Amino acid sequence: MKSITQFSIYCFLTFIITLSTVSAQSPKKTSGNPIFEGWYADPEAVILNKEYWVFPTFSAKYKDQIFFDAFSSKDLVNWKKYPRILDTTAIKWAKMAMWAPSIVQKGKQYFLFFSANDIQSSERKGFGANNPDKDDKVGGIGIAVASKPEGPYKDYLGKPLINQFYNKAQPIDQAVFQDKDGQYYIIYGGWGHCNIAKLKPDFSGLMPLENGEMVKEITPKGYVEGPIMFIRKGKYYLMWSEGGWTNGTYKVAYGVADSVWGPFEKKSTILVADEKVATGAGHHSVINTPKSDDWYIVYHRRPIPNLDRDHRVVCVDHLYFNEDGTIKDVKMTFEGVEPKKLK
C-alpha cells in the first residue's frame, strides 16, 4: 500500500511538472500588457532592421535615472532586453534624469537623442535652478551614436544639442521626425510649450529658419509635453500628452495639419485613464508596419493600485483611424496585441 501511495504521488508530481513545462513552452498568443517587466516610461517604438524596438526611460527617482535599456522583438509579443545601452559614464555632462530617448538610423549609424539633468530656467525660481537669476545650461537635449541599435553608444557632440529655453520650453521630450523630402526635424518641449527645429544633415546642430530664428513654436491647445509626429495619407499628425505625469490625469491628445509647421488644432483626447485597467496613460509613440495601414500605440501607464510615483509600465495596443482620418479612442487592454512579424 505504501509503494502504491508513493507511486501515486510520483505520478501526480510528474504530471504537474510536465504540465508546467508544456505551459512554459507554449507560444504566447498575445503580447500581454505590460509587454516586458520593469518600471519604464516614455517609450520610443520604432522598426529597425526588420525588428520592433522600444527605447524607454527608466522610471525611477531622478538621481537614479542614469542609464537607458532597450528591447527588441520580431513579432511584438516576445521581447529581448539589452541592459544599459547608454549611461552617464559615456555622457560626461549628464548627471541624472536621463529621459525620453528618440532614435534615428542614418546610413550605418544609429543616433539616440535624449534629455538629461532636468535643467531649469531663471523664470521658474524655486524649481531647483542652480542659480535663481540665471538659466541652467549644463544639460538639455543630447545625442549619442552607435553602430548597432543595442549600442554601446558614445557621446556624439560632447555637449548638449539644445540647452536653451526657446519660447519658454524646457529642452526635454524630443522626437526626431523625417519629412517626405528627407529633412530631419526635432520636435520637443516641456512646461506647456512645443517647439520644432530643423536638424543639420549630420545632426551636429540646428539650421536657422527662413526668419533667422532657430526654432518655431507650434504649441497646440492643451499641450503639456511628450510630442510625436507622423504622416498618414498626406496629413501630418502631432500627438502629445496632457495632464500631470505623476498621477492619473495624464492622457494623450492629437491634432492634424498639412505641414510640419502646423497649425495643429486639437482634435480630441484619445487615450485616458480606465478605472478597470490602468491610469496615467501617456507619453507614447506610434508604429506603422510597412506597406500596411496597421498602426500601434506604445505608451506607459500606471497599474491599479498604483503604489509609487515611478511605478509605470510600457504597453501596446492597436491604434485605429476613422474613414475621415480622425483617430478612434484607444481601448487599453491587458491582452495587448497579437503577433505581427515583419516581412
Coordinates of C-alpha atoms in Angstrom, one line a residue:
M1 CA 0.0 0.0 0.0
K2 CA 2.9 2.4 0.9
S3 CA 4.6 1.8 -2.5
I4 CA 1.3 2.4 -4.3
T5 CA 0.8 5.7 -2.5
Q6 CA 4.3 6.8 -3.2
F7 CA 3.8 5.9 -6.9
S8 CA 0.6 7.9 -7.0
I9 CA 2.4 10.9 -5.5
Y10 CA 5.2 10.4 -8.0
C11 CA 2.8 10.3 -10.9
F12 CA 0.9 13.4 -9.7
L13 CA 4.1 15.4 -9.4
T14 CA 5.3 14.2 -12.8
F15 CA 2.0 15.3 -14.3
I16 CA 2.3 18.8 -12.7
I17 CA 5.9 19.2 -13.8
T18 CA 5.1 18.1 -17.4
L19 CA 2.1 20.4 -17.5
S20 CA 4.2 23.3 -16.3
T21 CA 6.9 22.6 -18.8
V22 CA 4.4 22.4 -21.7
S23 CA 2.7 25.6 -20.5
A24 CA 6.1 27.4 -20.3
Q25 CA 7.0 26.3 -23.8
S26 CA 3.6 27.2 -25.3
P27 CA 3.9 30.3 -27.5
K28 CA 2.3 33.5 -26.3
K29 CA -0.9 34.3 -28.1
T30 CA -0.6 38.0 -27.4
S31 CA 1.9 40.4 -26.1
G32 CA 0.1 41.0 -22.8
N33 CA 0.4 44.3 -21.1
P34 CA 2.9 45.4 -19.9
I35 CA 5.0 44.0 -22.8
F36 CA 8.1 43.5 -20.6
E37 CA 8.9 43.5 -16.9
G38 CA 10.2 46.5 -15.0
W39 CA 9.4 50.2 -14.3
Y40 CA 9.7 52.1 -17.6
A41 CA 8.1 55.1 -19.2
D42 CA 8.2 57.4 -22.3
P43 CA 8.7 54.6 -24.8
E44 CA 10.1 55.3 -28.2
A45 CA 8.9 52.5 -30.5
V46 CA 10.5 52.1 -33.9
I47 CA 11.2 49.5 -36.6
L48 CA 14.9 48.9 -37.2
N49 CA 16.4 46.1 -39.3
K50 CA 13.1 44.4 -39.7
E51 CA 12.6 44.2 -35.9
Y52 CA 10.5 46.2 -33.5
W53 CA 12.5 48.2 -30.9
V54 CA 11.5 50.0 -27.8
F55 CA 13.7 52.6 -26.1
P56 CA 12.1 53.7 -22.8
T57 CA 13.0 55.9 -19.8
F58 CA 14.0 54.0 -16.7
S59 CA 11.2 55.0 -14.3
A60 CA 12.8 55.9 -11.0
K61 CA 13.9 58.9 -8.9
Y62 CA 15.8 61.5 -10.9
K63 CA 19.1 60.7 -9.3
D64 CA 18.8 57.0 -10.3
Q65 CA 17.9 57.8 -14.0
I66 CA 21.5 57.5 -15.2
F67 CA 21.1 54.9 -18.0
F68 CA 18.9 53.5 -20.8
D69 CA 17.8 49.9 -21.5
A70 CA 16.4 48.8 -24.9
F71 CA 14.2 46.0 -26.0
S72 CA 13.7 44.2 -29.4
S73 CA 11.1 41.9 -30.8
K74 CA 10.5 40.1 -34.1
D75 CA 6.8 39.8 -33.5
L76 CA 5.6 42.5 -30.9
V77 CA 5.0 39.6 -28.5
N78 CA 8.4 38.2 -27.4
W79 CA 10.9 40.8 -26.2
K80 CA 14.6 40.7 -25.6
K81 CA 16.3 43.1 -23.2
Y82 CA 19.6 45.0 -23.8
P83 CA 20.7 46.5 -20.5
R84 CA 22.5 49.8 -20.1
I85 CA 23.0 50.6 -23.8
L86 CA 23.9 54.1 -22.7
D87 CA 24.7 55.6 -19.3
T88 CA 26.4 58.6 -17.7
T89 CA 29.8 57.1 -18.0
A90 CA 29.6 57.8 -21.7
I91 CA 27.9 61.2 -21.4
K92 CA 30.2 63.2 -19.1
W93 CA 27.8 66.2 -18.9
A94 CA 24.8 64.1 -17.9
K95 CA 24.4 63.5 -14.2
M96 CA 20.8 62.4 -13.7
A97 CA 17.2 62.5 -15.2
M98 CA 18.0 60.8 -18.5
W99 CA 14.7 60.9 -20.3
A100 CA 12.7 60.0 -23.4
P101 CA 15.1 58.6 -25.9
S102 CA 14.4 59.0 -29.6
I103 CA 16.3 57.0 -32.2
V104 CA 17.2 57.6 -35.9
Q105 CA 19.0 55.3 -38.2
K106 CA 21.1 57.3 -40.8
G107 CA 23.4 55.3 -43.0
K108 CA 25.1 52.7 -40.9
Q109 CA 24.8 54.7 -37.7
Y110 CA 22.2 55.0 -35.0
F111 CA 21.6 58.3 -33.3
L112 CA 20.0 58.3 -29.9
F113 CA 18.6 61.6 -28.9
F114 CA 17.8 62.1 -25.2
S115 CA 17.4 64.7 -22.5
A116 CA 19.3 64.9 -19.2
N117 CA 19.7 66.8 -15.9
D118 CA 16.2 68.4 -15.8
I119 CA 17.7 71.8 -16.3
Q120 CA 15.7 74.8 -15.0
S121 CA 15.2 78.4 -16.2
S122 CA 15.6 81.5 -14.1
E123 CA 11.9 82.3 -14.8
R124 CA 11.0 79.2 -12.7
K125 CA 12.5 80.4 -9.5
G126 CA 12.1 77.9 -6.7
F127 CA 12.0 74.9 -9.1
G128 CA 15.6 73.9 -8.5
A129 CA 17.7 76.2 -10.7
N130 CA 21.3 76.2 -9.7
N131 CA 21.2 80.0 -9.7
P132 CA 17.7 81.6 -9.5
D133 CA 19.0 84.6 -11.5
K134 CA 20.5 82.5 -14.3
D135 CA 19.4 79.6 -16.5
D136 CA 20.9 76.2 -16.0
K137 CA 22.9 75.3 -19.1
V138 CA 24.6 72.0 -18.1
G139 CA 22.0 69.7 -19.6
G140 CA 19.2 69.6 -22.1
I141 CA 18.9 67.5 -25.2
G142 CA 21.9 65.5 -26.3
I143 CA 22.8 62.9 -28.9
A144 CA 24.6 59.5 -28.6
V145 CA 25.8 57.4 -31.5
A146 CA 26.4 53.7 -32.2
S147 CA 26.9 51.2 -35.0
K148 CA 24.2 48.9 -33.7
P149 CA 20.7 49.7 -32.2
E150 CA 21.7 48.0 -29.0
G151 CA 24.9 50.0 -28.7
P152 CA 27.2 50.6 -27.0
Y153 CA 26.6 54.3 -27.5
K154 CA 29.0 57.1 -27.1
D155 CA 28.6 60.9 -26.9
Y156 CA 28.2 62.4 -30.4
L157 CA 28.7 66.1 -29.7
G158 CA 30.4 66.2 -26.4
K159 CA 27.8 68.7 -25.3
P160 CA 24.0 69.2 -25.4
L161 CA 22.4 69.9 -28.8
I162 CA 19.9 72.2 -27.2
N163 CA 20.4 73.7 -23.7
Q164 CA 18.4 76.9 -24.1
F165 CA 14.8 77.7 -23.2
Y166 CA 13.5 78.8 -26.6
N167 CA 9.9 80.0 -26.2
K168 CA 10.0 79.0 -22.5
A169 CA 10.1 75.3 -23.4
Q170 CA 12.2 73.1 -21.3
P171 CA 14.5 71.1 -23.6
I172 CA 13.1 67.7 -23.0
D173 CA 10.9 65.0 -24.6
Q174 CA 12.5 65.2 -28.0
A175 CA 11.1 63.3 -31.1
V176 CA 13.0 63.2 -34.3
F177 CA 10.9 63.2 -37.5
Q178 CA 11.9 62.8 -41.1
D179 CA 9.7 64.6 -43.7
K180 CA 8.9 63.4 -47.2
D181 CA 11.7 65.4 -48.6
G182 CA 14.3 63.8 -46.3
Q183 CA 14.7 66.8 -44.0
Y184 CA 15.0 65.8 -40.3
Y185 CA 13.2 67.9 -37.7
I186 CA 13.3 67.8 -33.9
I187 CA 10.0 68.4 -32.1
Y188 CA 10.4 68.8 -28.3
G189 CA 9.4 70.7 -25.2
G190 CA 8.1 70.6 -21.7
W191 CA 6.3 73.2 -19.5
G192 CA 3.4 73.5 -21.9
H193 CA 5.5 74.7 -24.9
C194 CA 6.2 72.7 -28.1
N195 CA 9.0 73.7 -30.5
I196 CA 10.1 72.4 -33.9
A197 CA 13.5 72.9 -35.4
K198 CA 15.5 71.8 -38.5
L199 CA 18.4 69.5 -37.9
K200 CA 21.6 69.8 -39.9
P201 CA 22.2 66.8 -42.2
D202 CA 24.9 65.4 -39.9
F203 CA 23.0 66.2 -36.7
S204 CA 25.7 68.5 -35.5
G205 CA 23.3 71.3 -34.7
L206 CA 20.2 73.2 -35.7
M207 CA 19.7 75.0 -39.0
P208 CA 18.4 78.6 -38.9
L209 CA 14.9 79.0 -40.3
E210 CA 14.0 81.5 -43.0
N211 CA 13.3 84.2 -40.4
G212 CA 16.7 83.7 -38.9
E213 CA 15.3 82.1 -35.7
M214 CA 16.5 78.6 -34.6
V215 CA 13.1 77.2 -33.6
K216 CA 9.4 77.7 -34.2
E217 CA 6.7 77.3 -31.5
I218 CA 3.8 75.1 -32.7
T219 CA 2.1 74.6 -29.3
P220 CA -1.5 73.3 -29.6
K221 CA -4.2 74.0 -27.0
G222 CA -3.8 71.7 -24.0
Y223 CA -0.3 70.7 -24.8
V224 CA 2.0 69.8 -21.8
E225 CA 4.8 67.5 -23.1
G226 CA 5.8 64.4 -25.0
P227 CA 5.2 65.3 -28.7
I228 CA 5.5 62.9 -31.6
M229 CA 4.8 63.4 -35.3
F230 CA 3.9 61.1 -38.2
I231 CA 2.4 61.3 -41.7
R232 CA -0.7 59.3 -42.8
K233 CA -2.3 59.7 -46.1
G234 CA -0.6 63.0 -46.7
K235 CA -1.6 64.5 -43.4
Y236 CA 0.7 65.5 -40.5
Y237 CA -0.3 64.2 -37.1
L238 CA 1.1 65.8 -34.0
M239 CA 0.3 63.9 -30.8
W240 CA 1.2 65.0 -27.2
S241 CA 0.5 64.4 -23.5
E242 CA -1.7 66.4 -21.3
G243 CA -2.4 66.4 -17.5
G244 CA 0.2 65.6 -14.8
W245 CA 2.7 62.9 -15.4
T246 CA 2.8 61.9 -11.7
N247 CA -0.9 61.0 -11.5
G248 CA -4.0 59.6 -13.2
T249 CA -4.8 62.8 -15.1
Y250 CA -2.1 62.0 -17.8
K251 CA -3.6 61.5 -21.2
V252 CA -2.9 61.7 -25.0
A253 CA -4.4 64.2 -27.5
Y254 CA -3.7 65.0 -31.1
G255 CA -4.1 67.5 -33.9
V256 CA -3.7 67.3 -37.7
A257 CA -2.2 69.8 -40.2
D258 CA -1.0 70.0 -43.8
S259 CA 2.7 70.5 -42.9
V260 CA 5.2 70.1 -40.2
W261 CA 4.7 73.8 -39.2
G262 CA 1.0 73.3 -38.4
P263 CA -1.1 75.0 -37.2
F264 CA -2.2 71.9 -35.1
E265 CA -5.6 72.5 -33.7
K266 CA -6.6 69.9 -31.1
K267 CA -9.0 67.3 -32.5
S268 CA -9.6 65.2 -29.4
T269 CA -8.2 63.2 -26.5
I270 CA -7.8 59.6 -27.5
L271 CA -6.1 57.8 -24.6
V272 CA -7.2 58.4 -21.0
A273 CA -7.4 56.5 -17.7
D274 CA -9.6 53.5 -17.4
E275 CA -10.5 52.5 -13.8
K276 CA -10.9 48.9 -14.9
V277 CA -7.4 48.7 -16.5
A278 CA -4.9 51.5 -15.6
T279 CA -4.4 55.2 -15.0
G280 CA -1.9 57.8 -16.1
A281 CA -1.7 56.6 -19.7
G282 CA 0.5 58.8 -21.9
H283 CA 3.9 59.8 -23.3
H284 CA 3.7 57.4 -26.2
S285 CA 5.0 56.6 -29.7
V286 CA 3.4 55.1 -32.8
I287 CA 4.4 52.2 -35.1
N288 CA 3.1 51.6 -38.6
T289 CA 4.0 48.3 -40.1
P290 CA 5.5 48.8 -43.6
K291 CA 3.2 48.8 -46.6
S292 CA 0.1 48.5 -44.5
D293 CA -2.4 50.6 -42.6
D294 CA -1.8 48.7 -39.3
W295 CA -0.9 51.1 -36.5
Y296 CA 0.1 50.5 -32.9
I297 CA 0.4 52.9 -30.0
V298 CA 3.2 52.1 -27.5
Y299 CA 2.7 54.0 -24.2
H300 CA 3.2 53.9 -20.5
R301 CA 0.6 53.6 -17.8
R302 CA 0.1 53.2 -14.1
P303 CA -1.1 49.8 -12.7
I304 CA -4.0 49.7 -10.3
P305 CA -3.4 50.1 -7.5
N306 CA -0.6 52.4 -8.1
L307 CA 1.8 52.4 -5.1
D308 CA 4.6 54.8 -6.2
R309 CA 5.1 57.8 -8.4
D310 CA 7.6 55.9 -10.5
H311 CA 5.6 52.7 -11.0
R312 CA 5.0 53.0 -14.7
V313 CA 5.0 50.2 -17.3
V314 CA 5.2 50.0 -21.1
C315 CA 2.2 48.7 -23.0
V316 CA 1.0 48.3 -26.6
D317 CA -2.5 48.4 -28.1
H318 CA -4.0 49.0 -31.5
L319 CA -4.4 52.5 -33.0
Y320 CA -7.4 52.8 -35.3
F321 CA -8.5 55.5 -37.7
N322 CA -11.9 56.6 -38.9
E323 CA -12.6 57.0 -42.6
D324 CA -12.2 60.8 -42.3
G325 CA -8.7 60.4 -40.9
T326 CA -9.6 61.1 -37.3
I327 CA -8.2 58.8 -34.6
K328 CA -10.5 56.5 -32.7
D329 CA -10.3 56.3 -28.9
V330 CA -7.7 53.8 -27.8
K331 CA -9.0 50.8 -25.8
M332 CA -6.5 49.9 -23.2
T333 CA -6.2 46.1 -22.7
F334 CA -4.4 43.6 -20.6
E335 CA -4.1 41.3 -23.6
G336 CA -2.1 43.7 -25.8
V337 CA -1.8 42.8 -29.4
E338 CA -1.4 39.6 -31.5
P339 CA 1.9 38.5 -33.1
K340 CA 2.8 40.6 -36.2
K341 CA 6.1 39.6 -37.9
L342 CA 7.8 41.9 -40.3
K343 CA 8.3 40.8 -43.8

